[in-house]
Amino acid sequence: MGAMKIPVLSHKQGLSAVAALLLLSGCAAPGGRPAAEELNLALAGMDGKDAVTFEGSAALLIAGKPVPESALYYGGKVQDHSRISLYSLLPDEAGETRSVPVQGVKKSGRSKAAAPSFYTKLEKKNGEWQPQQSGEAGRLAGLNPLQQLEELQKPDTQVTEESGSSGGIRVLRIRLSPAEAKRQLSEELEREMQAIRQESVAESAGQTAEVREAMDTLWTQKSRELKQRIDEAEVTSVYFMKVDSRHSLPKRLTWTRTIRYPGMTDPADGEAYVTKVDFYGYQ
């Protein structure tokens, strides 16, 4: 709207297809709509808007501690539900970032320091989000907030409401099933590995056949090892959505994916990927 393909329903198809299931899965706040119904209305409200601007951040935590070089800020704009402009910022040597306006995207004004920026456009075709650029820019596709919202439309999600919601704002907790969380991760990693392979093939075009074969063998080996680790891992995927219930629109979506491997006894161990994205400027 901070690294796998199944058919993804369009917003309208997805909302109509899973609305009943969502309504069955939620809990109602006293005197309020069921949490899953609130989620359904927020997704429908988003679908009814022609454009929305967003800004967010992503980071990786290992054993509860953030990995500084993984910190990433991003933003962009959604238009006509199927086109997204997306930019990212990477920390400079001082660890600071600054938003660079891209095609009318609003400044975030995070600091005065300059930072390298990547930019890409995504378009949804045949149910799949496709980036127009490859490499680092193409990998921004994983930060696509609309794709994250589509994940919430899975029929086996658990939707509840967090305490403390007030003033026309409700906070919903959406948890994917363990099987769906692992599938989601596996597909994302598969996309990443395929992108790496394509880059490797391009870089080795001028090398000898022996070098190309060695690189292909290495890629196959690492891909197999990665898949095995994921098969053995415990994966959880939990979203929190802050909803403006007066207008039935998402205001913020926070997502935490936690991966724990066999042998980890401390609950604080493992890896956690966390993203947060704010939505504003609905049109």
mmCIF file of C-alpha atoms in Angstrom:
data_model
loop_
_atom_site.group_PDB
_atom_site.id
_atom_site.type_symbol
_atom_site.label_atom_id
_atom_site.label_comp_id
_atom_site.label_asym_id
_atom_site.label_seq_id
_atom_site.Cartn_x
_atom_site.Cartn_y
_atom_site.Cartn_z
ATOM 1 C CA MET A 1 0.000 0.000 0.000
ATOM 2 C CA GLY A 2 12.565 -5.178 7.133
ATOM 3 C CA ALA A 3 12.925 -11.263 2.498
ATOM 4 C CA MET A 4 5.899 -18.214 -3.287
ATOM 5 C CA LYS A 5 3.036 -18.032 -5.495
ATOM 6 C CA ILE A 6 -0.611 -19.013 -5.092
ATOM 7 C CA PRO A 7 -3.532 -17.404 -6.849
ATOM 8 C CA VAL A 8 -4.547 -14.253 -4.973
ATOM 9 C CA LEU A 9 -8.123 -13.021 -5.158
ATOM 10 C CA SER A 10 -8.813 -9.465 -6.161
ATOM 11 C CA HIS A 11 -10.043 -7.195 -3.392
ATOM 12 C CA LYS A 12 -13.706 -7.474 -4.362
ATOM 13 C CA GLN A 13 -13.519 -11.227 -5.055
ATOM 14 C CA GLY A 14 -11.609 -11.861 -1.867
ATOM 15 C CA LEU A 15 -13.965 -9.863 0.307
ATOM 16 C CA SER A 16 -17.074 -11.527 -1.074
ATOM 17 C CA ALA A 17 -15.583 -15.016 -0.957
ATOM 18 C CA VAL A 18 -14.430 -14.997 2.665
ATOM 19 C CA ALA A 19 -16.769 -12.515 4.346
ATOM 20 C CA ALA A 20 -18.967 -15.217 5.840
ATOM 21 C CA LEU A 21 -16.002 -17.165 7.166
ATOM 22 C CA LEU A 22 -14.473 -14.054 8.675
ATOM 23 C CA LEU A 23 -17.712 -13.242 10.446
ATOM 24 C CA LEU A 24 -17.774 -16.699 11.989
ATOM 25 C CA SER A 25 -14.237 -16.458 13.348
ATOM 26 C CA GLY A 26 -14.343 -13.206 15.347
ATOM 27 C CA CYS A 27 -15.235 -12.145 18.849
ATOM 28 C CA ALA A 28 -17.519 -9.237 19.595
ATOM 29 C CA ALA A 29 -16.676 -6.399 21.930
ATOM 30 C CA PRO A 30 -19.459 -5.467 24.404
ATOM 31 C CA GLY A 31 -22.044 -3.576 22.411
ATOM 32 C CA GLY A 32 -19.883 -3.552 19.304
ATOM 33 C CA ARG A 33 -19.477 -5.438 16.048
ATOM 34 C CA PRO A 34 -17.597 -8.748 16.098
ATOM 35 C CA ALA A 35 -13.875 -8.235 15.557
ATOM 36 C CA ALA A 36 -13.896 -10.189 12.304
ATOM 37 C CA GLU A 37 -16.797 -8.103 10.998
ATOM 38 C CA GLU A 38 -14.828 -4.954 11.832
ATOM 39 C CA LEU A 39 -11.905 -6.358 9.855
ATOM 40 C CA ASN A 40 -14.172 -7.179 6.933
ATOM 41 C CA LEU A 41 -15.602 -3.651 6.925
ATOM 42 C CA ALA A 42 -12.122 -2.093 7.093
ATOM 43 C CA LEU A 43 -10.949 -4.153 4.110
ATOM 44 C CA ALA A 44 -14.113 -3.190 2.223
ATOM 45 C CA GLY A 45 -13.550 0.463 3.147
ATOM 46 C CA MET A 46 -10.024 0.303 1.762
ATOM 47 C CA ASP A 47 -11.373 -1.336 -1.375
ATOM 48 C CA GLY A 48 -13.830 1.521 -1.834
ATOM 49 C CA LYS A 49 -11.080 4.146 -2.048
ATOM 50 C CA ASP A 50 -9.322 5.005 -5.305
ATOM 51 C CA ALA A 51 -6.011 5.959 -3.682
ATOM 52 C CA VAL A 52 -4.174 5.931 -0.360
ATOM 53 C CA THR A 53 -0.691 6.972 0.752
ATOM 54 C CA PHE A 54 1.367 4.908 3.161
ATOM 55 C CA GLU A 55 4.630 5.036 5.103
ATOM 56 C CA GLY A 56 6.209 2.246 7.107
ATOM 57 C CA SER A 57 9.275 0.567 8.513
ATOM 58 C CA ALA A 58 10.682 -2.943 8.741
ATOM 59 C CA ALA A 59 13.365 -4.594 10.854
ATOM 60 C CA LEU A 60 14.789 -7.972 11.779
ATOM 61 C CA LEU A 61 15.293 -8.991 15.408
ATOM 62 C CA ILE A 62 17.461 -11.910 16.517
ATOM 63 C CA ALA A 63 17.051 -13.165 20.079
ATOM 64 C CA GLY A 64 15.001 -10.046 20.756
ATOM 65 C CA LYS A 65 17.703 -7.625 19.623
ATOM 66 C CA PRO A 66 17.304 -5.530 16.436
ATOM 67 C CA VAL A 67 19.825 -6.013 13.650
ATOM 68 C CA PRO A 68 20.848 -2.406 12.810
ATOM 69 C CA GLU A 69 21.652 -3.041 9.158
ATOM 70 C CA SER A 70 18.218 -4.575 8.617
ATOM 71 C CA ALA A 71 16.332 -1.370 9.469
ATOM 72 C CA LEU A 72 14.377 -0.083 6.493
ATOM 73 C CA TYR A 73 11.919 2.760 5.938
ATOM 74 C CA TYR A 74 9.511 2.744 3.030
ATOM 75 C CA GLY A 75 6.479 4.471 1.621
ATOM 76 C CA GLY A 76 4.427 4.998 -1.474
ATOM 77 C CA LYS A 77 0.960 5.315 -2.920
ATOM 78 C CA VAL A 78 -1.752 2.935 -4.054
ATOM 79 C CA GLN A 79 -3.868 3.884 -7.060
ATOM 80 C CA ASP A 80 -6.887 2.089 -8.526
ATOM 81 C CA HIS A 81 -6.289 -0.946 -6.268
ATOM 82 C CA SER A 82 -3.887 -2.489 -8.778
ATOM 83 C CA ARG A 83 -0.989 -0.038 -9.119
ATOM 84 C CA ILE A 84 1.513 0.849 -6.413
ATOM 85 C CA SER A 85 4.512 3.163 -6.400
ATOM 86 C CA LEU A 86 6.911 2.090 -3.665
ATOM 87 C CA TYR A 87 10.171 3.589 -2.435
ATOM 88 C CA SER A 88 12.561 2.581 0.309
ATOM 89 C CA LEU A 89 15.251 4.288 2.349
ATOM 90 C CA LEU A 90 18.350 2.648 3.775
ATOM 91 C CA PRO A 91 20.293 4.018 6.757
ATOM 92 C CA ASP A 92 23.395 6.008 5.901
ATOM 93 C CA GLU A 93 26.689 5.692 7.807
ATOM 94 C CA ALA A 94 25.274 7.784 10.641
ATOM 95 C CA GLY A 95 22.264 5.468 10.925
ATOM 96 C CA GLU A 96 19.890 8.219 9.840
ATOM 97 C CA THR A 97 17.345 8.341 7.041
ATOM 98 C CA ARG A 98 15.525 10.977 5.055
ATOM 99 C CA SER A 99 12.535 10.654 2.804
ATOM 100 C CA VAL A 100 13.148 11.539 -0.836
ATOM 101 C CA PRO A 101 10.003 12.719 -2.686
ATOM 102 C CA VAL A 102 9.163 10.396 -5.564
ATOM 103 C CA GLN A 103 6.437 11.332 -8.011
ATOM 104 C CA GLY A 104 4.449 13.347 -5.518
ATOM 105 C CA VAL A 105 4.962 11.084 -2.511
ATOM 106 C CA LYS A 106 4.820 13.104 0.697
ATOM 107 C CA LYS A 107 8.037 13.768 2.633
ATOM 108 C CA SER A 108 8.341 11.976 5.945
ATOM 109 C CA GLY A 109 10.990 14.409 7.211
ATOM 110 C CA ARG A 110 12.729 11.803 9.359
ATOM 111 C CA SER A 111 16.095 13.640 9.478
ATOM 112 C CA LYS A 112 18.478 15.874 7.609
ATOM 113 C CA ALA A 113 20.802 13.040 6.556
ATOM 114 C CA ALA A 114 20.892 11.765 3.004
ATOM 115 C CA ALA A 115 20.227 8.070 2.368
ATOM 116 C CA PRO A 116 20.238 5.823 -0.706
ATOM 117 C CA SER A 117 16.779 5.125 -2.038
ATOM 118 C CA PHE A 118 15.268 2.383 -4.171
ATOM 119 C CA TYR A 119 12.074 2.820 -6.142
ATOM 120 C CA THR A 120 9.795 0.430 -7.955
ATOM 121 C CA LYS A 121 6.279 0.148 -9.295
ATOM 122 C CA LEU A 122 4.037 -2.845 -8.750
ATOM 123 C CA GLU A 123 1.062 -3.840 -10.821
ATOM 124 C CA LYS A 124 -1.407 -6.612 -10.192
ATOM 125 C CA LYS A 125 -1.868 -8.878 -13.205
ATOM 126 C CA ASN A 126 -3.693 -12.201 -13.249
ATOM 127 C CA GLY A 127 -3.974 -12.130 -9.482
ATOM 128 C CA GLU A 128 -0.245 -11.599 -8.876
ATOM 129 C CA TRP A 129 1.688 -8.490 -7.859
ATOM 130 C CA GLN A 130 4.510 -7.962 -10.336
ATOM 131 C CA PRO A 131 7.395 -5.494 -9.849
ATOM 132 C CA GLN A 132 8.653 -3.579 -12.854
ATOM 133 C CA GLN A 133 12.255 -3.731 -11.612
ATOM 134 C CA SER A 134 14.465 -6.609 -10.514
ATOM 135 C CA GLY A 135 17.343 -6.709 -8.040
ATOM 136 C CA GLU A 136 17.126 -4.621 -4.871
ATOM 137 C CA ALA A 137 14.257 -2.533 -6.231
ATOM 138 C CA GLY A 138 12.285 -5.636 -7.175
ATOM 139 C CA ARG A 139 12.632 -7.027 -3.671
ATOM 140 C CA LEU A 140 10.582 -4.102 -2.376
ATOM 141 C CA ALA A 141 7.563 -6.124 -3.490
ATOM 142 C CA GLY A 142 7.693 -7.871 -0.122
ATOM 143 C CA LEU A 143 6.737 -4.564 1.534
ATOM 144 C CA ASN A 144 3.563 -4.224 -0.516
ATOM 145 C CA PRO A 145 0.879 -3.309 2.072
ATOM 146 C CA LEU A 146 -1.982 -4.431 -0.165
ATOM 147 C CA GLN A 147 -0.488 -7.903 -0.360
ATOM 148 C CA GLN A 148 -0.228 -7.916 3.432
ATOM 149 C CA LEU A 149 -3.905 -6.992 3.660
ATOM 150 C CA GLU A 150 -4.746 -9.818 1.271
ATOM 151 C CA GLU A 151 -3.106 -12.248 3.690
ATOM 152 C CA LEU A 152 -5.737 -11.274 6.260
ATOM 153 C CA GLN A 153 -8.460 -12.674 4.005
ATOM 154 C CA LYS A 154 -7.433 -16.289 4.590
ATOM 155 C CA PRO A 155 -10.426 -18.312 5.859
ATOM 156 C CA ASP A 156 -8.504 -19.947 8.743
ATOM 157 C CA THR A 157 -7.338 -16.729 10.429
ATOM 158 C CA GLN A 158 -8.213 -16.018 14.056
ATOM 159 C CA VAL A 159 -9.532 -12.485 14.592
ATOM 160 C CA THR A 160 -9.942 -10.955 18.050
ATOM 161 C CA GLU A 161 -9.963 -7.470 19.533
ATOM 162 C CA GLU A 162 -7.283 -6.079 21.825
ATOM 163 C CA SER A 163 -8.269 -4.348 25.044
ATOM 164 C CA GLY A 164 -7.915 -0.597 25.265
ATOM 165 C CA SER A 165 -9.694 0.260 22.021
ATOM 166 C CA SER A 166 -11.515 3.585 22.390
ATOM 167 C CA GLY A 167 -12.455 6.861 20.757
ATOM 168 C CA GLY A 168 -13.609 5.367 17.494
ATOM 169 C CA ILE A 169 -10.393 3.334 17.181
ATOM 170 C CA ARG A 170 -10.392 -0.462 17.454
ATOM 171 C CA VAL A 171 -7.278 -2.627 17.518
ATOM 172 C CA LEU A 172 -7.739 -6.028 15.918
ATOM 173 C CA ARG A 173 -5.409 -8.996 16.314
ATOM 174 C CA ILE A 174 -5.246 -11.333 13.320
ATOM 175 C CA ARG A 175 -3.286 -14.567 13.622
ATOM 176 C CA LEU A 176 -2.631 -16.878 10.685
ATOM 177 C CA SER A 177 -2.771 -20.615 11.233
ATOM 178 C CA PRO A 178 0.647 -22.293 11.714
ATOM 179 C CA ALA A 179 0.349 -24.018 8.343
ATOM 180 C CA GLU A 180 -0.551 -20.760 6.575
ATOM 181 C CA ALA A 181 2.263 -18.868 8.320
ATOM 182 C CA LYS A 182 4.805 -21.435 7.134
ATOM 183 C CA ARG A 183 3.382 -21.453 3.600
ATOM 184 C CA GLN A 184 3.584 -17.667 3.499
ATOM 185 C CA LEU A 185 7.244 -17.706 4.539
ATOM 186 C CA SER A 186 8.153 -20.547 2.171
ATOM 187 C CA GLU A 187 6.694 -18.743 -0.820
ATOM 188 C CA GLU A 188 8.473 -15.476 0.023
ATOM 189 C CA LEU A 189 11.814 -17.237 0.409
ATOM 190 C CA GLU A 190 11.263 -19.072 -2.862
ATOM 191 C CA ARG A 191 10.756 -15.740 -4.624
ATOM 192 C CA GLU A 192 13.917 -14.409 -3.011
ATOM 193 C CA MET A 193 15.956 -17.443 -4.045
ATOM 194 C CA GLN A 194 14.692 -17.256 -7.619
ATOM 195 C CA ALA A 195 15.617 -13.560 -7.769
ATOM 196 C CA ILE A 196 19.116 -14.402 -6.520
ATOM 197 C CA ARG A 197 19.422 -17.139 -9.112
ATOM 198 C CA GLN A 198 18.433 -14.832 -11.951
ATOM 199 C CA GLU A 199 21.008 -12.275 -10.828
ATOM 200 C CA SER A 200 23.640 -14.996 -10.545
ATOM 201 C CA VAL A 201 22.909 -16.235 -14.051
ATOM 202 C CA ALA A 202 23.216 -12.695 -15.437
ATOM 203 C CA GLU A 203 26.496 -12.088 -13.620
ATOM 204 C CA SER A 204 28.022 -15.387 -14.771
ATOM 205 C CA ALA A 205 27.073 -14.957 -18.428
ATOM 206 C CA GLY A 206 30.684 -14.283 -19.391
ATOM 207 C CA GLN A 207 32.174 -17.039 -17.235
ATOM 208 C CA THR A 208 33.260 -20.514 -18.321
ATOM 209 C CA ALA A 209 30.860 -23.442 -18.294
ATOM 210 C CA GLU A 210 32.654 -24.853 -15.237
ATOM 211 C CA VAL A 211 32.142 -21.642 -13.260
ATOM 212 C CA ARG A 212 28.479 -21.426 -14.219
ATOM 213 C CA GLU A 213 27.954 -25.051 -13.233
ATOM 214 C CA ALA A 214 29.660 -24.493 -9.877
ATOM 215 C CA MET A 215 27.489 -21.454 -9.153
ATOM 216 C CA ASP A 216 24.344 -23.371 -10.078
ATOM 217 C CA THR A 217 25.365 -26.252 -7.821
ATOM 218 C CA LEU A 218 25.966 -23.850 -4.930
ATOM 219 C CA TRP A 219 22.578 -22.212 -5.436
ATOM 220 C CA THR A 220 20.835 -25.607 -5.478
ATOM 221 C CA GLN A 221 22.611 -26.675 -2.312
ATOM 222 C CA LYS A 222 21.773 -23.472 -0.406
ATOM 223 C CA SER A 223 18.178 -23.563 -1.604
ATOM 224 C CA ARG A 224 17.800 -27.141 -0.372
ATOM 225 C CA GLU A 225 19.333 -26.276 3.012
ATOM 226 C CA LEU A 226 17.027 -23.289 3.402
ATOM 227 C CA LYS A 227 13.917 -25.315 2.618
ATOM 228 C CA GLN A 228 14.950 -27.951 5.138
ATOM 229 C CA ARG A 229 15.418 -25.349 7.870
ATOM 230 C CA ILE A 230 11.988 -23.882 7.179
ATOM 231 C CA ASP A 231 10.375 -27.329 7.210
ATOM 232 C CA GLU A 232 11.813 -27.887 10.698
ATOM 233 C CA ALA A 233 10.997 -24.424 12.027
ATOM 234 C CA GLU A 234 8.031 -23.184 14.023
ATOM 235 C CA VAL A 235 6.565 -20.118 12.302
ATOM 236 C CA THR A 236 3.976 -17.706 13.682
ATOM 237 C CA SER A 237 2.501 -14.738 11.837
ATOM 238 C CA VAL A 238 0.448 -12.158 13.763
ATOM 239 C CA TYR A 239 -1.000 -8.853 12.560
ATOM 240 C CA PHE A 240 -2.426 -5.940 14.530
ATOM 241 C CA MET A 241 -4.685 -3.540 12.674
ATOM 242 C CA LYS A 242 -5.697 -0.168 14.085
ATOM 243 C CA VAL A 243 -9.091 0.639 12.534
ATOM 244 C CA ASP A 244 -10.926 3.951 12.330
ATOM 245 C CA SER A 245 -14.312 2.400 13.055
ATOM 246 C CA ARG A 246 -16.181 5.636 12.268
ATOM 247 C CA HIS A 247 -15.069 5.454 8.642
ATOM 248 C CA SER A 248 -14.268 1.716 8.508
ATOM 249 C CA LEU A 249 -10.712 2.329 7.293
ATOM 250 C CA PRO A 250 -7.333 0.876 8.334
ATOM 251 C CA LYS A 251 -5.040 3.402 10.019
ATOM 252 C CA ARG A 252 -2.068 1.195 10.873
ATOM 253 C CA LEU A 253 -1.038 -2.396 10.201
ATOM 254 C CA THR A 254 1.697 -4.020 12.271
ATOM 255 C CA TRP A 255 2.973 -7.481 11.374
ATOM 256 C CA THR A 256 5.295 -9.753 13.329
ATOM 257 C CA ARG A 257 6.583 -13.033 11.962
ATOM 258 C CA THR A 258 8.520 -15.176 14.425
ATOM 259 C CA ILE A 259 10.692 -18.147 13.461
ATOM 260 C CA ARG A 260 12.008 -20.597 16.048
ATOM 261 C CA TYR A 261 14.194 -23.574 15.223
ATOM 262 C CA PRO A 262 14.453 -26.978 16.933
ATOM 263 C CA GLY A 263 16.577 -26.926 20.074
ATOM 264 C CA MET A 264 15.628 -23.390 21.103
ATOM 265 C CA THR A 265 14.449 -23.536 24.702
ATOM 266 C CA ASP A 266 14.297 -19.842 25.558
ATOM 267 C CA PRO A 267 11.074 -18.189 24.277
ATOM 268 C CA ALA A 268 13.135 -15.070 23.537
ATOM 269 C CA ASP A 269 15.349 -16.953 21.089
ATOM 270 C CA GLY A 270 14.623 -17.090 17.392
ATOM 271 C CA GLU A 271 14.147 -14.531 14.657
ATOM 272 C CA ALA A 272 11.388 -11.957 14.347
ATOM 273 C CA TYR A 273 10.591 -9.861 11.285
ATOM 274 C CA VAL A 274 8.527 -6.797 12.146
ATOM 275 C CA THR A 275 6.843 -4.289 9.855
ATOM 276 C CA LYS A 276 4.640 -1.294 10.593
ATOM 277 C CA VAL A 277 2.767 0.722 7.999
ATOM 278 C CA ASP A 278 0.510 3.780 8.440
ATOM 279 C CA PHE A 279 -2.241 4.657 5.942
ATOM 280 C CA TYR A 280 -3.406 8.208 5.318
ATOM 281 C CA GLY A 281 -4.633 10.532 2.572
ATOM 282 C CA TYR A 282 -7.502 8.332 1.443
ATOM 283 C CA GLN A 283 -9.115 9.545 -1.783
#
